[in-house]
Amino acid sequence: MKKDLIDILDLSTDEINSLIATAEDIIANPDSYATKCERKKLATLFYEPSTRTRLSFESAMYELGGHVIGFSDATNSSVSKGESVADTARTVECFADIIAMRHPKEGAPYVASINCGIPVINAGDGGHNHPTQTLTDLLTIHREMGAFEGLTVGCCGDLKFGRTVHSLISAMSRYEGVRFVLISPEELRIPEHVRTEILDKKGIEYVEVRSLEDAMPQLDILYMTRVQRERFFNEADYIRLKDSYILTPEKLASAKEKMRVLHPLPRVNEISVAVDADPRAAYFRQVHNGKYIRMALILKLLGIE
Ligand code: NCD
């Protein structure tokens, strides 16, 4: 049976550990992976803007010796003629071995996955989930901190629409002793379903707070996010909330020496560029890790050892 990645919980913790181990091995021995995907094709179907996710998928496939087809602007495809996601998926399966899809509608990659016979990877669906960003985040946390257990993870910014945060909380909730500090304005609080279905159900310790400065000293990970302008219903609300949190070197002064700042990127203004030089700023190392974990994921879903 084919395997898709729609939600991060589609992978067991053992499978995640093994993806991390493969990614580490790729980093150490890139040459031994250079022809693993010879004659295989990845289709990147991106109905929403992307830089890192699409390019890291594409460079991952090239580094495995495979090929890439697809679109980065759905208005240039038959989508603009009114084709459904299901029909597009059925079509693409005739040409490719695996699909990575980003879509503004929650659930679209799932619809693709049940309508075609090749693996589908959710590369971000609306304000819902972004499991491959989470794999990237997990590899980064593993490389920077050595383990997941017992970490205090601060998620800051747009916790309502930020799909990366939803998937990260799902994934990190499976590790012993992890607690969350959820830092957001009232209007951008974590959705009810994440609270009840994940945090409360699993009895995970968490607090919801407004002040980044007050939270800072206790954090092991600070996961900053962009206010998701494209998901707001009106511009006035975006303008009122967009500057809620701006991380500066002054605010970092009270953070632990070993704390790490992650951000899925793109950044707008929520991390001042002056923070980039701080060794705790891990967000560009995180981008790099995204390619390796996607290489590991492509191998796994294609069933290549
Ligand atoms: C994120 C996304 O698309 O959800 N970006 C990414 O994939 N690295 C975060 C964002 O757009 O703010």
Short mmCIF file of C-alpha atoms and ligand atoms in Angstrom, two decimals:
data_model
loop_
_atom_site.label_atom_id
_atom_site.label_comp_id
_atom_site.label_asym_id
_atom_site.label_seq_id
_atom_site.Cartn_x
_atom_site.Cartn_y
_atom_site.Cartn_z
CA MET A 1 0.00 0.00 0.00
CA LYS A 2 1.27 3.46 -0.82
CA LYS A 3 2.12 5.81 2.03
CA ASP A 4 1.30 9.53 2.04
CA LEU A 5 2.30 12.30 4.42
CA ILE A 6 -0.75 14.47 5.03
CA ASP A 7 -0.50 14.98 8.80
CA ILE A 8 2.67 14.67 10.86
CA LEU A 9 0.93 11.98 12.95
CA ASP A 10 0.84 9.78 9.82
CA LEU A 11 4.41 8.98 10.92
CA SER A 12 5.11 7.09 14.13
CA THR A 13 7.87 8.35 16.43
CA ASP A 14 9.98 5.40 15.30
CA GLU A 15 9.51 6.45 11.68
CA ILE A 16 10.44 10.03 12.55
CA ASN A 17 13.55 8.84 14.38
CA SER A 18 14.53 6.77 11.39
CA LEU A 19 14.01 9.76 9.01
CA ILE A 20 16.25 11.83 11.28
CA ALA A 21 18.88 9.07 11.26
CA THR A 22 18.73 8.88 7.44
CA ALA A 23 19.01 12.66 7.15
CA GLU A 24 22.09 12.59 9.40
CA ASP A 25 23.58 9.86 7.24
CA ILE A 26 22.89 11.86 4.06
CA ILE A 27 24.64 14.87 5.62
CA ALA A 28 27.66 12.69 6.45
CA ASN A 29 27.74 10.67 3.18
CA PRO A 30 25.96 12.65 0.43
CA ASP A 31 27.70 10.76 -2.40
CA SER A 32 26.18 7.45 -1.45
CA TYR A 33 22.71 8.88 -2.08
CA ALA A 34 23.46 10.59 -5.41
CA THR A 35 21.79 7.99 -7.64
CA LYS A 36 19.13 6.53 -5.33
CA CYS A 37 16.25 8.13 -7.24
CA GLU A 38 17.55 7.68 -10.77
CA ARG A 39 14.65 7.73 -13.27
CA LYS A 40 12.17 8.80 -10.57
CA LYS A 41 10.13 11.97 -10.90
CA LEU A 42 8.80 14.29 -8.22
CA ALA A 43 5.88 16.57 -9.15
CA THR A 44 5.72 19.82 -7.18
CA LEU A 45 2.16 21.19 -7.40
CA PHE A 46 2.20 24.57 -5.67
CA TYR A 47 -1.07 26.51 -5.62
CA GLU A 48 0.38 29.00 -3.12
CA PRO A 49 3.65 30.97 -2.97
CA SER A 50 6.74 29.23 -1.64
CA THR A 51 10.51 29.63 -1.68
CA ARG A 52 12.04 27.21 0.81
CA THR A 53 9.56 24.38 0.70
CA ARG A 54 9.41 24.05 -3.08
CA LEU A 55 13.11 24.65 -3.71
CA SER A 56 14.16 22.28 -0.94
CA PHE A 57 11.91 19.55 -2.36
CA GLU A 58 13.31 20.14 -5.82
CA SER A 59 16.94 20.25 -4.74
CA ALA A 60 16.32 17.17 -2.55
CA MET A 61 15.10 15.22 -5.59
CA TYR A 62 18.00 16.43 -7.77
CA GLU A 63 20.53 15.44 -5.10
CA LEU A 64 19.01 11.95 -5.11
CA GLY A 65 19.59 11.74 -8.86
CA GLY A 66 15.89 12.15 -9.71
CA HIS A 67 13.91 14.63 -11.82
CA VAL A 68 11.33 17.28 -11.05
CA ILE A 69 8.22 18.41 -12.93
CA GLY A 70 5.32 20.58 -11.83
CA PHE A 71 4.07 24.13 -11.41
CA SER A 72 4.78 26.91 -8.97
CA ASP A 73 1.92 29.07 -10.19
CA ALA A 74 -1.37 27.26 -10.60
CA THR A 75 -2.75 30.02 -12.85
CA ASN A 76 -0.45 28.64 -15.58
CA SER A 77 -1.96 25.15 -15.28
CA SER A 78 -5.39 23.72 -16.11
CA VAL A 79 -6.44 24.72 -12.59
CA SER A 80 -7.26 28.11 -14.13
CA LYS A 81 -9.71 26.32 -16.45
CA GLY A 82 -11.50 24.90 -13.41
CA GLU A 83 -9.88 21.47 -13.04
CA SER A 84 -10.44 19.80 -9.66
CA VAL A 85 -7.60 18.74 -7.35
CA ALA A 86 -8.76 15.12 -7.78
CA ASP A 87 -8.50 15.27 -11.58
CA THR A 88 -5.13 17.05 -11.44
CA ALA A 89 -3.82 14.30 -9.13
CA ARG A 90 -5.12 11.56 -11.45
CA THR A 91 -3.37 13.28 -14.33
CA VAL A 92 -0.07 13.84 -12.57
CA GLU A 93 0.14 10.22 -11.48
CA CYS A 94 0.54 9.33 -15.17
CA PHE A 95 3.75 11.39 -15.29
CA ALA A 96 5.36 11.28 -11.84
CA ASP A 97 6.23 8.87 -9.02
CA ILE A 98 5.49 11.16 -6.07
CA ILE A 99 3.68 14.47 -5.50
CA ALA A 100 4.41 17.37 -3.15
CA MET A 101 1.37 19.67 -3.01
CA ARG A 102 0.78 23.05 -1.38
CA HIS A 103 -2.74 24.43 -1.48
CA PRO A 104 -4.64 27.31 0.18
CA LYS A 105 -7.56 24.99 1.01
CA GLU A 106 -7.33 22.79 4.09
CA GLY A 107 -7.56 19.14 3.08
CA ALA A 108 -6.65 19.56 -0.61
CA PRO A 109 -3.53 17.31 -0.43
CA TYR A 110 -5.68 14.67 1.28
CA VAL A 111 -8.18 14.84 -1.59
CA ALA A 112 -5.27 14.40 -4.01
CA SER A 113 -3.95 11.44 -2.00
CA ILE A 114 -7.21 9.47 -2.12
CA ASN A 115 -7.57 10.09 -5.84
CA CYS A 116 -4.24 8.83 -7.09
CA GLY A 117 -2.02 5.79 -6.66
CA ILE A 118 1.27 7.56 -5.92
CA PRO A 119 2.45 9.03 -2.59
CA VAL A 120 1.27 12.58 -1.86
CA ILE A 121 3.11 14.87 0.51
CA ASN A 122 1.28 17.81 2.09
CA ALA A 123 3.59 20.79 1.59
CA GLY A 124 1.20 23.08 3.49
CA ASP A 125 -2.61 23.18 3.37
CA GLY A 126 -4.19 26.52 4.24
CA GLY A 127 -4.09 27.34 7.94
CA HIS A 128 -4.09 23.64 8.80
CA ASN A 129 -0.84 21.64 8.70
CA HIS A 130 2.68 21.61 7.31
CA PRO A 131 4.24 18.26 8.20
CA THR A 132 7.48 18.58 6.21
CA GLN A 133 8.23 21.89 7.93
CA THR A 134 7.79 19.99 11.18
CA LEU A 135 10.22 17.29 10.06
CA THR A 136 12.64 20.12 9.30
CA ASP A 137 12.02 21.60 12.75
CA LEU A 138 12.49 18.23 14.44
CA LEU A 139 15.78 17.56 12.66
CA THR A 140 16.92 21.04 13.66
CA ILE A 141 15.94 20.60 17.31
CA HIS A 142 17.61 17.19 17.35
CA ARG A 143 20.84 18.55 15.87
CA GLU A 144 20.91 21.66 18.05
CA MET A 145 19.67 20.24 21.37
CA GLY A 146 20.50 16.51 21.10
CA ALA A 147 17.04 15.32 22.22
CA PHE A 148 13.36 16.31 22.42
CA GLU A 149 12.48 15.12 25.92
CA GLY A 150 11.93 17.69 28.63
CA LEU A 151 12.13 20.77 26.40
CA THR A 152 10.11 23.91 27.06
CA VAL A 153 8.97 25.13 23.65
CA GLY A 154 7.75 28.70 23.22
CA CYS A 155 5.62 29.30 20.12
CA CYS A 156 5.24 32.98 19.42
CA GLY A 157 3.15 35.05 17.00
CA ASP A 158 0.30 33.90 14.81
CA LEU A 159 -0.69 30.64 16.49
CA LYS A 160 -4.14 30.75 14.93
CA PHE A 161 -3.30 30.66 11.24
CA GLY A 162 0.30 29.42 11.52
CA ARG A 163 0.09 25.88 10.17
CA THR A 164 3.70 25.11 11.08
CA VAL A 165 2.90 25.60 14.77
CA HIS A 166 -0.08 23.24 14.63
CA SER A 167 2.03 20.43 13.17
CA LEU A 168 4.95 21.15 15.51
CA ILE A 169 2.73 20.93 18.59
CA SER A 170 1.27 17.61 17.35
CA ALA A 171 4.73 16.18 16.84
CA MET A 172 6.43 17.50 19.99
CA SER A 173 3.50 16.43 22.20
CA ARG A 174 4.62 12.83 21.74
CA TYR A 175 7.89 13.33 23.64
CA GLU A 176 8.18 12.92 27.39
CA GLY A 177 8.22 16.06 29.51
CA VAL A 178 7.75 18.58 26.68
CA ARG A 179 5.82 21.70 27.74
CA PHE A 180 4.58 24.61 25.68
CA VAL A 181 4.44 28.34 26.29
CA LEU A 182 2.00 29.73 23.73
CA ILE A 183 2.71 33.42 23.22
CA SER A 184 0.20 35.34 21.09
CA PRO A 185 -2.27 38.21 21.09
CA GLU A 186 -5.78 37.18 22.14
CA GLU A 187 -6.98 37.30 18.51
CA LEU A 188 -4.27 34.90 17.30
CA ARG A 189 -4.50 32.25 20.03
CA ILE A 190 -3.95 28.60 19.18
CA PRO A 191 -7.14 27.08 17.69
CA GLU A 192 -9.54 25.28 19.96
CA HIS A 193 -9.01 21.98 18.10
CA VAL A 194 -5.27 22.00 18.83
CA ARG A 195 -5.98 22.68 22.52
CA THR A 196 -8.66 20.05 22.98
CA GLU A 197 -7.60 17.38 20.50
CA ILE A 198 -3.88 17.44 21.19
CA LEU A 199 -2.83 19.31 24.32
CA ASP A 200 -5.74 18.55 26.65
CA LYS A 201 -6.32 15.05 25.35
CA LYS A 202 -2.72 14.06 25.96
CA GLY A 203 -2.47 15.96 29.25
CA ILE A 204 0.39 18.13 27.95
CA GLU A 205 1.47 21.00 30.17
CA TYR A 206 0.99 24.41 28.49
CA VAL A 207 0.29 28.04 29.28
CA GLU A 208 -1.08 30.79 27.06
CA VAL A 209 0.56 34.15 27.65
CA ARG A 210 0.87 37.58 26.01
CA SER A 211 4.39 38.66 26.94
CA LEU A 212 7.43 37.32 25.07
CA GLU A 213 9.80 39.05 27.52
CA ASP A 214 8.26 37.34 30.55
CA ALA A 215 8.37 33.93 28.88
CA MET A 216 11.95 34.20 27.56
CA PRO A 217 14.06 32.96 30.53
CA GLN A 218 12.32 29.56 30.76
CA LEU A 219 12.47 28.63 27.06
CA ASP A 220 14.68 25.98 25.44
CA ILE A 221 13.22 26.63 21.98
CA LEU A 222 11.65 29.87 20.79
CA TYR A 223 9.63 29.19 17.63
CA MET A 224 8.84 32.56 16.05
CA THR A 225 6.18 32.91 13.34
CA ARG A 226 5.01 35.48 10.82
CA VAL A 227 1.54 36.99 11.11
CA GLN A 228 -0.21 35.21 8.21
CA ARG A 229 -1.54 38.19 6.30
CA GLU A 230 -3.05 36.10 3.49
CA ARG A 231 -5.39 34.31 5.90
CA PHE A 232 -6.88 37.44 7.49
CA PHE A 233 -10.40 38.48 6.61
CA ASN A 234 -9.58 42.17 6.67
CA GLU A 235 -6.45 44.27 6.26
CA ALA A 236 -7.21 46.48 9.29
CA ASP A 237 -6.89 43.50 11.65
CA TYR A 238 -3.61 42.51 10.03
CA ILE A 239 -2.20 46.02 10.42
CA ARG A 240 -3.27 46.15 14.06
CA LEU A 241 -1.62 42.78 14.87
CA LYS A 242 1.39 42.58 12.57
CA ASP A 243 3.88 44.15 14.97
CA SER A 244 2.73 42.24 18.06
CA TYR A 245 6.13 40.61 18.59
CA ILE A 246 9.53 41.68 17.36
CA LEU A 247 12.52 39.71 18.63
CA THR A 248 15.56 41.93 19.22
CA PRO A 249 19.01 41.30 20.77
CA GLU A 250 17.80 43.18 23.88
CA LYS A 251 14.89 40.76 24.34
CA LEU A 252 17.23 37.78 23.80
CA ALA A 253 19.46 38.98 26.64
CA SER A 254 17.38 37.13 29.26
CA ALA A 255 17.30 33.85 27.27
CA LYS A 256 19.25 30.74 28.20
CA GLU A 257 22.68 30.36 26.61
CA LYS A 258 21.57 27.04 25.06
CA MET A 259 18.18 28.29 23.86
CA ARG A 260 17.60 28.15 20.11
CA VAL A 261 15.46 30.45 17.98
CA LEU A 262 13.65 28.72 15.12
CA HIS A 263 11.42 30.26 12.47
CA PRO A 264 9.93 28.46 9.44
CA LEU A 265 10.59 31.64 7.43
CA PRO A 266 9.85 33.83 5.55
CA ARG A 267 10.42 36.50 8.16
CA VAL A 268 8.78 39.88 7.76
CA ASN A 269 9.83 41.93 10.78
CA GLU A 270 9.25 39.60 13.72
CA ILE A 271 12.97 38.89 14.14
CA SER A 272 15.28 41.86 13.82
CA VAL A 273 18.22 41.14 11.48
CA ALA A 274 20.54 42.05 14.35
CA VAL A 275 19.54 38.72 15.95
CA ASP A 276 20.96 36.72 13.01
CA ALA A 277 24.54 36.95 14.31
CA ASP A 278 23.60 35.42 17.68
CA PRO A 279 24.66 31.74 17.86
CA ARG A 280 21.20 30.97 19.23
CA ALA A 281 19.61 32.01 15.91
CA ALA A 282 19.14 28.63 14.20
CA TYR A 283 16.68 29.58 11.44
CA PHE A 284 19.08 29.54 8.51
CA ARG A 285 20.60 26.24 9.68
CA GLN A 286 16.97 25.08 9.84
CA VAL A 287 16.48 25.93 6.13
CA HIS A 288 19.48 23.80 5.26
CA ASN A 289 18.17 20.87 7.30
CA GLY A 290 14.92 21.04 5.30
CA LYS A 291 16.63 19.67 2.21
CA TYR A 292 18.13 16.65 3.99
CA ILE A 293 14.99 15.59 5.80
CA ARG A 294 13.00 15.88 2.55
CA MET A 295 15.59 13.65 0.86
CA ALA A 296 15.03 11.10 3.62
CA LEU A 297 11.25 11.42 3.26
CA ILE A 298 11.26 10.97 -0.53
CA LEU A 299 13.35 7.79 -0.13
CA LYS A 300 11.00 6.44 2.50
CA LEU A 301 7.78 7.14 0.58
CA LEU A 302 9.24 5.69 -2.63
CA GLY A 303 10.29 2.60 -0.67
CA ILE A 304 13.98 3.03 -1.55
CA GLU A 305 16.50 1.71 0.99
C1 NCD B 1 5.67 28.60 6.28
C2 NCD B 1 4.38 28.22 5.58
O1 NCD B 1 4.31 28.22 4.36
O2 NCD B 1 3.47 27.88 6.32
N1 NCD B 1 6.74 28.74 5.39
C3 NCD B 1 7.49 27.64 5.04
O3 NCD B 1 6.99 26.71 4.44
N2 NCD B 1 8.76 27.59 5.43
C4 NCD B 1 5.52 29.75 7.20
C5 NCD B 1 4.96 31.04 6.68
O4 NCD B 1 4.61 31.17 5.50
O5 NCD B 1 4.89 31.97 7.48
#
